[in-house]
CSV table of C-alpha atoms in Angstrom, one decimal:
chain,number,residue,atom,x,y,z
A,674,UNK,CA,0.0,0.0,0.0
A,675,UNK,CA,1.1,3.6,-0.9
A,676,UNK,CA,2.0,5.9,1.7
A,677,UNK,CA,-0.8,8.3,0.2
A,678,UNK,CA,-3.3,4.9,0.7
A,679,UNK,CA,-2.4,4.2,4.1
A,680,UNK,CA,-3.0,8.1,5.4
A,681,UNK,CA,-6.2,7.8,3.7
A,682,UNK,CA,-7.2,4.6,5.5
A,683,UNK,CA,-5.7,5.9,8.4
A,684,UNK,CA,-7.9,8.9,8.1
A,685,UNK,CA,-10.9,7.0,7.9
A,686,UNK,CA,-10.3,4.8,10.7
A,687,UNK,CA,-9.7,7.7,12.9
A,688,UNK,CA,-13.0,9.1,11.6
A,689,UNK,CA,-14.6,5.8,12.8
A,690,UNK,CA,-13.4,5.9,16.1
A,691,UNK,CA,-14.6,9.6,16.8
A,692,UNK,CA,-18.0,8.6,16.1
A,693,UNK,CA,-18.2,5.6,18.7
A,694,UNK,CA,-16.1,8.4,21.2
A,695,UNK,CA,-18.3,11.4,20.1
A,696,UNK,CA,-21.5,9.1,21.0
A,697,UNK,CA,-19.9,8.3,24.4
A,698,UNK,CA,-18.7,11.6,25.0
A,699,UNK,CA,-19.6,12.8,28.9
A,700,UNK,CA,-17.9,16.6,28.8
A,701,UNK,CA,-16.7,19.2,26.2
A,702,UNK,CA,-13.3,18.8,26.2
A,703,UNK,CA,-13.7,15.3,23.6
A,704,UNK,CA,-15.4,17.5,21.4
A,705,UNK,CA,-12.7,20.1,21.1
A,706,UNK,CA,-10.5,17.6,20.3
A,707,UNK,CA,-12.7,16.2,17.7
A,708,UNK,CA,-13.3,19.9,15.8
A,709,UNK,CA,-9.1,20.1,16.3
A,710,UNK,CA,-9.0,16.8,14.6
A,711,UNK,CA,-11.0,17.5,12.2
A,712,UNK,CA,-10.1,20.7,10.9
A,713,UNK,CA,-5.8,20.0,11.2
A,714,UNK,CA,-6.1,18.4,7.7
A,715,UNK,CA,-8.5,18.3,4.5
A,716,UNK,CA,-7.8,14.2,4.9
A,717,UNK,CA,-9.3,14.1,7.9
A,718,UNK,CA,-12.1,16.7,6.6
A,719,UNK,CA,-12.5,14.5,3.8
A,720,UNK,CA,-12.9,11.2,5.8
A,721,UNK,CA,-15.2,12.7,8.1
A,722,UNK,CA,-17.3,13.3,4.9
A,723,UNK,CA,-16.7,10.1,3.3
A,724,UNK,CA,-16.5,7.8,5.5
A,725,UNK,CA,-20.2,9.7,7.7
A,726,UNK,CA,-21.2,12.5,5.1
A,727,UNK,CA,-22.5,13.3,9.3
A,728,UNK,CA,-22.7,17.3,8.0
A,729,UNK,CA,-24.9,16.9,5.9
A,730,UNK,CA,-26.9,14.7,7.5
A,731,UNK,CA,-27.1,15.8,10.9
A,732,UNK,CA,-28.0,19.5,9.7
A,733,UNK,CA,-30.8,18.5,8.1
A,734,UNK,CA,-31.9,16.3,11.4
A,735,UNK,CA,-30.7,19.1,13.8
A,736,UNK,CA,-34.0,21.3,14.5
A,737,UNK,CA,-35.8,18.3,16.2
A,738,UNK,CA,-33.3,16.0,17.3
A,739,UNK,CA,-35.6,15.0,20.4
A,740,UNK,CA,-37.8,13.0,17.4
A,741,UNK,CA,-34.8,11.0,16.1
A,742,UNK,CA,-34.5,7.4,17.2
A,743,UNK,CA,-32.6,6.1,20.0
A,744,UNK,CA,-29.5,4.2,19.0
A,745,UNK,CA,-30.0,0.6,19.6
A,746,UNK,CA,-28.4,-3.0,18.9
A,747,UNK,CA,-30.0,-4.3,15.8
A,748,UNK,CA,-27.5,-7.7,15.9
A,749,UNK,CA,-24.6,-8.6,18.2
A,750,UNK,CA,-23.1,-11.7,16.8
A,751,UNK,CA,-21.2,-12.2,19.8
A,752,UNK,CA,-24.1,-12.3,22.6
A,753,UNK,CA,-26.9,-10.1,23.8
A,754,UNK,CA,-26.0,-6.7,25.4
A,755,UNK,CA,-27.2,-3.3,26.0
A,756,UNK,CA,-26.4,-0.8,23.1
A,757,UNK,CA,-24.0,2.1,24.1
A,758,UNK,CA,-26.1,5.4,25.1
A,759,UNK,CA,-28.4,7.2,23.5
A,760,UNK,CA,-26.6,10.3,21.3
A,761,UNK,CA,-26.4,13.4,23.4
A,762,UNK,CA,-27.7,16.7,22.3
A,763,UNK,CA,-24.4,18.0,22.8
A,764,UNK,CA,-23.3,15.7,20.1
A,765,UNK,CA,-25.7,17.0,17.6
A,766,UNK,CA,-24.8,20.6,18.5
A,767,UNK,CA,-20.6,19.7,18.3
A,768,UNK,CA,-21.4,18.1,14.7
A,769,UNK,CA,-23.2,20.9,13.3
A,770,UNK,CA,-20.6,23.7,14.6
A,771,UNK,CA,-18.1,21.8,13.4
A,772,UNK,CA,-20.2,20.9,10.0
A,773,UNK,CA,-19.4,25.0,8.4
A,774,UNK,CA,-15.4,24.6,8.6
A,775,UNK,CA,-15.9,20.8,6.9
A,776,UNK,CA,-18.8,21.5,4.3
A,777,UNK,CA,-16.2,23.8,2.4
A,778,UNK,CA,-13.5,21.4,2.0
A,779,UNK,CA,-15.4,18.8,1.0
A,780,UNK,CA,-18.2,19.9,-1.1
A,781,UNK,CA,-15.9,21.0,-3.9
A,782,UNK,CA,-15.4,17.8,-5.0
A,783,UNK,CA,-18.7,16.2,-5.3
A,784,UNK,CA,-19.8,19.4,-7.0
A,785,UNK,CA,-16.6,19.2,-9.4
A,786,UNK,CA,-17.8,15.3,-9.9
A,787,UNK,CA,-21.3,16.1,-10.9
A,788,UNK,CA,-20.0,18.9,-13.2
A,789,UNK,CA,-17.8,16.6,-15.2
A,790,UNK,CA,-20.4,13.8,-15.4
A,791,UNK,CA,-23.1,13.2,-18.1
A,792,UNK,CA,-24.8,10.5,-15.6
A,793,UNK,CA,-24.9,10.2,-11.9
A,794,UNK,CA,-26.7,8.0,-9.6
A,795,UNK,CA,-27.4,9.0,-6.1
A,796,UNK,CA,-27.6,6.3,-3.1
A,797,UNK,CA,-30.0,3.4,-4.3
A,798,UNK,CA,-30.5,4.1,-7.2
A,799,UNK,CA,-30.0,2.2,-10.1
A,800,UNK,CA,-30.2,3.4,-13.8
A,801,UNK,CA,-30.3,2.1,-17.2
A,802,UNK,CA,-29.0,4.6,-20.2
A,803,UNK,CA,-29.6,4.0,-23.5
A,804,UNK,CA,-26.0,4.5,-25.5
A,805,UNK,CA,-25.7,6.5,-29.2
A,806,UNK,CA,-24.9,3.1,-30.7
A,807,UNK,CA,-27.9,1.0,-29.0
A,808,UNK,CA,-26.5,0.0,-26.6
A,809,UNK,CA,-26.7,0.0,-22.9
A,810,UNK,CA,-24.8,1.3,-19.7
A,811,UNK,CA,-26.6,0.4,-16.7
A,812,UNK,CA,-24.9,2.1,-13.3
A,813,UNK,CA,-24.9,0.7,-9.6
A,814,UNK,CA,-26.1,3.6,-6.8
A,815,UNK,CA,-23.2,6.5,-6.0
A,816,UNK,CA,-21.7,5.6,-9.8
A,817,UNK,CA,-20.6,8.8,-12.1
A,818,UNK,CA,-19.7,8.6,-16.1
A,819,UNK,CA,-19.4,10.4,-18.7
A,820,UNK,CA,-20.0,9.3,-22.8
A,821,UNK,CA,-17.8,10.4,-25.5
A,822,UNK,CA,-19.2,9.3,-29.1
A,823,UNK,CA,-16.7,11.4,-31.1
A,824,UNK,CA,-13.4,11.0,-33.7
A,825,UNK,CA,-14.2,7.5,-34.9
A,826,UNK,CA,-14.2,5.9,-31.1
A,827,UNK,CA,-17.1,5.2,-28.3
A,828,UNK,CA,-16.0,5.9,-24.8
A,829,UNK,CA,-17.0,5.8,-21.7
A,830,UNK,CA,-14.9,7.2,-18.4
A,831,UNK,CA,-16.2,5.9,-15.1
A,832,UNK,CA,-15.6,8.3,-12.7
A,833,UNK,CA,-16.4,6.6,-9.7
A,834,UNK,CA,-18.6,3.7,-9.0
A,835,UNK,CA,-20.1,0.5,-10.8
A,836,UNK,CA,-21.4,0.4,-14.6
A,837,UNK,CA,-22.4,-2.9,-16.6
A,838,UNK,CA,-22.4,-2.2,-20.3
A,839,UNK,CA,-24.0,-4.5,-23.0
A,840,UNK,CA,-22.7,-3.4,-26.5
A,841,UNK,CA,-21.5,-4.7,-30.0
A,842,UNK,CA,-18.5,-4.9,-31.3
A,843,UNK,CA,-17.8,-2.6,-34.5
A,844,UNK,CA,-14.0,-3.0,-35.4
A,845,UNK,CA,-14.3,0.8,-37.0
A,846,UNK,CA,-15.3,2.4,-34.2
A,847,UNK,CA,-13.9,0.5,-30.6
A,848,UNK,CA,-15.9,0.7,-27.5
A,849,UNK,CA,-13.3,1.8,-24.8
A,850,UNK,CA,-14.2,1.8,-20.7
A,851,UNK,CA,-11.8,4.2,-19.2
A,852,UNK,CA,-10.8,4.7,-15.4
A,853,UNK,CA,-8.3,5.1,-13.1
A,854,UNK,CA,-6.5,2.0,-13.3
A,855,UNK,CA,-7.2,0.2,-16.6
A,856,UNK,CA,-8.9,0.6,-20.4
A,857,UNK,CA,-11.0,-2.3,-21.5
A,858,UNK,CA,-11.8,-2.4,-24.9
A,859,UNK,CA,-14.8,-4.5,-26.2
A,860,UNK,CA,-14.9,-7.5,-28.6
A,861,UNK,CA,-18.5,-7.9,-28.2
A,862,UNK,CA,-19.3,-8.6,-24.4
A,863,UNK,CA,-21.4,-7.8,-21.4
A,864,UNK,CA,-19.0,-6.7,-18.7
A,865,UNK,CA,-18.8,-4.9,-15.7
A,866,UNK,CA,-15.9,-2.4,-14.3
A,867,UNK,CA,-15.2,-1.1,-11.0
A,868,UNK,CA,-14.0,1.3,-9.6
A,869,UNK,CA,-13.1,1.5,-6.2
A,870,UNK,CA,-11.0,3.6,-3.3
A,871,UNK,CA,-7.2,2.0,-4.5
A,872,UNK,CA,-8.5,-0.8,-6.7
A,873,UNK,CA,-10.6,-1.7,-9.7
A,874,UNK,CA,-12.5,-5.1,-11.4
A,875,UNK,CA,-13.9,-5.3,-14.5
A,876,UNK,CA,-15.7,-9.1,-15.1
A,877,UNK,CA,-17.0,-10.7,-18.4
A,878,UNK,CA,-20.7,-12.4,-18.2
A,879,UNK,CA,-20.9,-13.1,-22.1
A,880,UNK,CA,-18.3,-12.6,-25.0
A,881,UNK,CA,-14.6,-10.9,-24.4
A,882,UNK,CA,-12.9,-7.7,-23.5
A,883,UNK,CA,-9.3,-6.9,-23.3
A,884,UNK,CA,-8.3,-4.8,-20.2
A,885,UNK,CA,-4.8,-3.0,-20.7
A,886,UNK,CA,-3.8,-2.1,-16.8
A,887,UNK,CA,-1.7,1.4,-16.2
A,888,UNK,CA,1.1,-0.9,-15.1
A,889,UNK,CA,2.2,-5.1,-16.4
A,890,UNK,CA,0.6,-6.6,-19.4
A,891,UNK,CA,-3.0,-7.1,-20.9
A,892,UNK,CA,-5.2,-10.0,-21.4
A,893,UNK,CA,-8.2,-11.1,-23.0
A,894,UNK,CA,-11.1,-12.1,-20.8
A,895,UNK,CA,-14.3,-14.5,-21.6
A,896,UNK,CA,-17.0,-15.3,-19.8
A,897,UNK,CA,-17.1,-15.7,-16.2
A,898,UNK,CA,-13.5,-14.4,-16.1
A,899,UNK,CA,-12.1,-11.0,-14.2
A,900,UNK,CA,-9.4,-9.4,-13.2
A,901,UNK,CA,-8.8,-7.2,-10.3
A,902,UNK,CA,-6.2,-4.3,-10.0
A,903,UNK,CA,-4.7,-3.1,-7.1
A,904,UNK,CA,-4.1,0.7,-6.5
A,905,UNK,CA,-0.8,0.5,-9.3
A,906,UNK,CA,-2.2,-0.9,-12.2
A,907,UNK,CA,-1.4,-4.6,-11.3
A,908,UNK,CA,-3.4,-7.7,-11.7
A,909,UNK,CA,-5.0,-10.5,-10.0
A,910,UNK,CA,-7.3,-12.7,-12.3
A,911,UNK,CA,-10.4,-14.6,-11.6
A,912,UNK,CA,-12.9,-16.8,-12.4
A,913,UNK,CA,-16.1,-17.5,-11.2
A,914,UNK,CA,-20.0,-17.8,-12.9
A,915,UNK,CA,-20.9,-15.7,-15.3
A,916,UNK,CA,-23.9,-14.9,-13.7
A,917,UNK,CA,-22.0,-13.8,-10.9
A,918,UNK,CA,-20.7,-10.9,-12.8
A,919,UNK,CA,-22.6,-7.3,-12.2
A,920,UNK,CA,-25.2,-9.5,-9.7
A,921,UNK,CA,-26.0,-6.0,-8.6
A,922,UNK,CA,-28.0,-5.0,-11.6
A,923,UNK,CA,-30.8,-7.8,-9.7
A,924,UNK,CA,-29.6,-6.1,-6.9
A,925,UNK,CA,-27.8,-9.1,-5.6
A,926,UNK,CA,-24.3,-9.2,-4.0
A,927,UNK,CA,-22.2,-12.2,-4.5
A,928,UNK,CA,-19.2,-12.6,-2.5
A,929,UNK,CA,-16.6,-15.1,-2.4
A,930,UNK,CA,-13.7,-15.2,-0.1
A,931,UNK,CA,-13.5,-11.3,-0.2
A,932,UNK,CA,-12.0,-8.7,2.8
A,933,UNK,CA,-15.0,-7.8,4.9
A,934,UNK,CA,-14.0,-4.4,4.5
A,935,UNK,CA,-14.4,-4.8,0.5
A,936,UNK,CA,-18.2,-6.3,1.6
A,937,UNK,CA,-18.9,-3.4,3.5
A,938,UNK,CA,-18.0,-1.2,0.8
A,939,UNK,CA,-20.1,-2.8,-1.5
A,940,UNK,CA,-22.9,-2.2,0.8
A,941,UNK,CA,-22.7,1.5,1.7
A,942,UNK,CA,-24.4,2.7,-1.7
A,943,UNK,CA,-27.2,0.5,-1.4
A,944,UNK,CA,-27.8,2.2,1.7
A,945,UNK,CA,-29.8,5.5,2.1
A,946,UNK,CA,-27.7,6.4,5.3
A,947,UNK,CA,-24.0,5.6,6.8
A,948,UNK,CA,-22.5,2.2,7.1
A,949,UNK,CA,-19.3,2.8,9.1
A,950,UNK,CA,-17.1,0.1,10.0
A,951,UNK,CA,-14.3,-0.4,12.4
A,952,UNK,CA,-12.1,-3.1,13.6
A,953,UNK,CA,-8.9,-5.1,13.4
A,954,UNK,CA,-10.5,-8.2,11.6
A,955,UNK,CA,-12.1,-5.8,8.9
A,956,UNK,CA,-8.7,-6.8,7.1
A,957,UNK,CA,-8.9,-10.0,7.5
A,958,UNK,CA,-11.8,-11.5,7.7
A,959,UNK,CA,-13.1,-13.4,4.8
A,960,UNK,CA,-16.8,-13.3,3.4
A,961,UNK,CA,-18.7,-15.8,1.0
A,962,UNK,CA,-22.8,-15.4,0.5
A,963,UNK,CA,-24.8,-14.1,-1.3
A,964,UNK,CA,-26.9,-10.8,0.2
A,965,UNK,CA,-30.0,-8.8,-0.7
A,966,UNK,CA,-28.9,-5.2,-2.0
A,967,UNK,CA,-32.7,-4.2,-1.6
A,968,UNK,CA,-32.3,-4.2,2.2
A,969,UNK,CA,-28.6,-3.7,3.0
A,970,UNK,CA,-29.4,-3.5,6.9
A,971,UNK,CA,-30.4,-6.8,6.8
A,972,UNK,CA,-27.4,-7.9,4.8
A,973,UNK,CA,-25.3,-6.2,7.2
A,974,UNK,CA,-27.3,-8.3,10.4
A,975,UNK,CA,-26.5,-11.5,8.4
A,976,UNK,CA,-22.9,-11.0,7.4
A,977,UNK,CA,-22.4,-10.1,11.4
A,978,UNK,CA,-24.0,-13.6,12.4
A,979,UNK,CA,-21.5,-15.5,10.0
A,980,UNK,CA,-18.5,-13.6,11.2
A,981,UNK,CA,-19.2,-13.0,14.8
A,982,UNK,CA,-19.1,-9.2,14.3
A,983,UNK,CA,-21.9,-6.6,16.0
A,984,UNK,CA,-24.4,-4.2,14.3
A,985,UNK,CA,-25.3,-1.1,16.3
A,986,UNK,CA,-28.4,1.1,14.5
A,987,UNK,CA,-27.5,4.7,16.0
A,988,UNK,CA,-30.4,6.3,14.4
A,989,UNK,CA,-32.3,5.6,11.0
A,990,UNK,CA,-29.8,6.8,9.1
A,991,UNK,CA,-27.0,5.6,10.8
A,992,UNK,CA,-25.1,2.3,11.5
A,993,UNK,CA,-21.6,0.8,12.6
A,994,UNK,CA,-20.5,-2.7,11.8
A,995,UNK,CA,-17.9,-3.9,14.4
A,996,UNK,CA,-15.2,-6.5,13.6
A,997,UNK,CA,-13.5,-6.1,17.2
């Protein structure tokens, strides 16, 4: 990992364990440190955001925060308990003081995102677009793209997120998937790319694609073949069903041996609130099943009980998945 990749994990760890400290907080002194946290770096500005998007959220819930839920334990894998106490008003208050000084570092670039985009999809929402050429791109919730049908080439640039495309191949004109870590050209297919914090996938469900990584050599995939790149360029292939590939477009998530932090990630834009998720074993342990994108709480309660983790609903739109 890069030193840039482990400051930004770092970042967001540190965000994660604010939240749990912020919600036991008992005088004002933790949340001074938080706002001097928060505000010593846009890193850990930008993983408050990212990791919570709290800011937003919390000013919107602020002028009747008696009427929010109580935080309660929706799952503990590992034995029935109490859930920690309720948020404080205090808490709300800290956030949305602090919220002004961390809205203006990180709103910039969302709003640059949605600028450069043609298509964006917000959290849960999937949507189908009709290419120049007939065919189709269909993007997973919290995806951005943009579509370039000019000079004798079709491209596509994901910008962040998940897109499946089903096109033909026309050897005049090639169909090119751009992002951050790899081109995939089309030889008639339906495929899926990735894109994620420091890696990428793209998978083949019918025909063939080549994939020309920033770093090492290409390859030709077929169907039920992948690859996945690591934040360099570099590539790990795989192989699994072809109907495994883009499972999300049935809103199905189908993991196989993968980090549980990678699972929790897939998650988080199925879900109309915050996932956050802490722990040493996020790392390391492994997940396999398969997990209903329609109700990603529920998802969340079941990947717990296979992996002896806990689920703790803070509010409605609001809940931490511990691998302690």
């Amino acid at each position: 990992m890069s030193h840039d990749a482990e400051a930004r994990s770092r970042a967001d760890q540190e965000a994660t364990d604010w939240l749990i400290r912020l919600a036991e907080a008992e005088t004002v002194d933790v949340f001074d440190a938080f706002e001097a946290w928060a505000t010593a770096s846009t890193l850990n500005a930008q993983a408050w955001a990212e990791v919570g998007r709290i800011s937003h959220m919390i000013q919107a819930a602020a002028p009747a925060p008696a009427t929010r839920a109580p935080r309660r334990r929706i799952w503990d894998g590992r034995g029935a308990g109490q859930g920690r106490r309720m948020l404080r008003r205090r808490l709300v208050a800290g956030l949305v003081a602090s919220a002004g000084a961390l809205l203006a570092v990180v709103s910039t670039p969302e709003a640059i995102l949605r600028v450069r985009s043609d298509y964006v999809t917000v959290a849960e929402e999937l949507k189908t677009v009709r290419l120049p050429d007939g065919g189709t791109m269909t993007l997973a919730p919290r995806s951005a793209a943009t579509v370039d049908y000019e000079d004798g080439e079709r491209r596509v640039r994901l910008l962040r997120g998940d897109a499946y495309f089903e096109v033909a191949r026309n050897p005049d004109r090639p169909f090119r998937v751009l992002s951050a870590l790899a081109e995939t050209t089309v030889l008639g297919t339906g495929f899926e790319v990735r894109t994620m914090r420091d890696a990428a996938l793209v998978g083949v469900r019918h025909g063939r694609v080549r994939v020309q990584p920033k770093s090492g050599h290409g390859a030709v995939l077929t169907a039920g073949q992948g690859v996945r790149l690591n934040e360099v360029g570099r590539g790990v292939a795989f192989e699994t069903h072809p109907d495994n590939i883009a499972a999300w477009t049935r809103k199905q998530l189908i993991v196989e041996a993968r980090p549980a932090a990678e699972v929790v990630d897939a998650l988080r834009p199925w879900y109309g609130g915050v996932i956050l998720a802490q722990g040493e074993r996020l790392k390391t342990s492994e997940i396999t099943g398969v997990y209903d994108l329609s109700d990603p709480a529920g998802a969340l309660i079941a990947l717990s009980r296979a992996n002896n983790a806990s689920v703790v609903r803070i509010s409605p739109w609001l809940i931490v998945i511990s691998f302690d």
